Amino acid sequence: DTGVSQDPRHKITKRGQNVTFRCDPISEHNRLYWYRQTLGQGPEFLTYFQNEAQLEKSRLLSDRFSAERPKGSFSTLEIQRTEQGDSAMYLCASSLTRLAGGDEQFFGPGTRLTVL
Amino acid sequence: SQKIEQNSEALNIQEGKTATLTCNYTNYSPAYLQWYRQDPGRGPVFLLLIRENEKEKRKERLKVTFDTTLKQSLFHITASQPADSATYLCALDGNQFYFGTGTSLTVIP
């Protein structure tokens, strides 16, 4: 399977614990995005990378959230001191930059986080 | 900040009819707009992209229009089928990437 993969698919944690999610993009894609989605809402942008550089981060994103893409391939999203409000589906997407813009994003299956 | 509004109510239509979904946006003039399909428990899947200099784009039974004056895009599915039942999201690109809340479509056999 050459699509975007995410691990784990489900994570249950207790409030206050740290969690880390991994995303493996499509291999030739240079951009990688993280989103959060809650029930009945569209995906909410968190951050994105072009190769290993983090180019944009949502102003709504708490300092408890951090993302890395150390070698421009896979990425990790860490949430420190989780809160119940962090419960959501975390989606990763990748794309190949086009000169004309309008990159088509390919999404992974998501990691569903439940904070008890 | 960017605001994107889609049909707030779920849309139920009869099989074979044309479904029309609306996407309105404010506070931005995007160079292009995208439409995605999302099934329950899965990530969105790209359907179509339309650029600001394009009025209309078609792909099989799908048609998208883009009116930059009205700040609106319409998404049409002709000859709808039960398999078209899903949530449809519009999205546009600023310095971030913004998705609408989505419209849930159910095609009734």
PDB file of C-alpha atoms in Angstrom, chain A residues 35 37 40-43 45 48 56-59 89 91 100-105 107-109, chain B residues 1 32 34 36 38 41-46 49 51 89 93 95-102:
ATOM      1  CA  TYR A  35      -5.366  18.327  11.010  1.00  0.00           C
ATOM      2  CA  GLN A  37     -11.340  16.801  13.334  1.00  0.00           C
ATOM      3  CA  GLY A  40     -19.707  17.101  12.760  1.00  0.00           C
ATOM      4  CA  GLN A  41     -16.887  19.467  11.884  1.00  0.00           C
ATOM      5  CA  GLY A  42     -14.500  19.727   9.002  1.00  0.00           C
ATOM      6  CA  PRO A  43     -10.781  19.131   9.467  1.00  0.00           C
ATOM      7  CA  PHE A  45      -5.616  22.865  10.175  1.00  0.00           C
ATOM      8  CA  TYR A  48       2.267  21.788   7.734  1.00  0.00           C
ATOM      9  CA  GLU A  56       2.920  27.270   9.158  1.00  0.00           C
ATOM     10  CA  LYS A  57       1.316  26.574  12.488  1.00  0.00           C
ATOM     11  CA  SER A  58      -2.221  27.432  13.485  1.00  0.00           C
ATOM     12  CA  ARG A  59      -2.477  30.301  15.938  1.00  0.00           C
ATOM     13  CA  MET A  89      -9.513  12.413  15.128  1.00  0.00           C
ATOM     14  CA  LEU A  91      -5.544  13.404  10.351  1.00  0.00           C
ATOM     15  CA  ALA A 100       0.419  26.310 -10.288  1.00  0.00           C
ATOM     16  CA  GLY A 101      -0.591  25.687  -6.678  1.00  0.00           C
ATOM     17  CA  GLY A 102      -3.677  23.838  -5.551  1.00  0.00           C
ATOM     18  CA  ASP A 103      -1.960  20.734  -4.297  1.00  0.00           C
ATOM     19  CA  GLU A 104      -4.241  17.735  -4.071  1.00  0.00           C
ATOM     20  CA  GLN A 105      -3.959  16.363  -0.559  1.00  0.00           C
ATOM     21  CA  PHE A 107      -5.217  11.811   3.614  1.00  0.00           C
ATOM     22  CA  GLY A 108      -4.374   8.978   5.923  1.00  0.00           C
ATOM     23  CA  PRO A 109      -6.990   7.037   7.900  1.00  0.00           C
TER      24      PRO A 109
ATOM     25  CA  SER B   1      -9.930  34.841   9.996  1.00  0.00           C
ATOM     26  CA  TYR B  32      -8.478  28.013  -6.082  1.00  0.00           C
ATOM     27  CA  GLN B  34     -11.131  22.195  -3.704  1.00  0.00           C
ATOM     28  CA  TYR B  36     -13.355  16.486  -0.987  1.00  0.00           C
ATOM     29  CA  GLN B  38     -15.397  11.978   3.380  1.00  0.00           C
ATOM     30  CA  GLY B  41     -14.352   7.030  10.005  1.00  0.00           C
ATOM     31  CA  ARG B  42     -12.097   7.757   7.035  1.00  0.00           C
ATOM     32  CA  GLY B  43      -9.945  10.597   5.816  1.00  0.00           C
ATOM     33  CA  PRO B  44     -11.195  12.964   3.090  1.00  0.00           C
ATOM     34  CA  VAL B  45     -10.643  12.050  -0.552  1.00  0.00           C
ATOM     35  CA  PHE B  46      -9.907  14.710  -3.166  1.00  0.00           C
ATOM     36  CA  LEU B  49     -10.085  21.580  -7.893  1.00  0.00           C
ATOM     37  CA  ARG B  51      -9.080  27.875 -10.054  1.00  0.00           C
ATOM     38  CA  LEU B  89     -16.165  19.252   2.157  1.00  0.00           C
ATOM     39  CA  ASP B  93      -5.831  27.600   0.611  1.00  0.00           C
ATOM     40  CA  ASN B  95      -1.426  30.737   4.462  1.00  0.00           C
ATOM     41  CA  GLN B  96      -3.148  27.801   6.069  1.00  0.00           C
ATOM     42  CA  PHE B  97      -5.602  25.339   4.608  1.00  0.00           C
ATOM     43  CA  TYR B  98      -9.248  25.843   5.517  1.00  0.00           C
ATOM     44  CA  PHE B  99     -12.036  23.284   5.336  1.00  0.00           C
ATOM     45  CA  GLY B 100     -15.733  23.928   5.632  1.00  0.00           C
ATOM     46  CA  THR B 101     -17.873  21.989   8.096  1.00  0.00           C
ATOM     47  CA  GLY B 102     -19.141  19.724   5.326  1.00  0.00           C
TER      48      GLY B 102
END
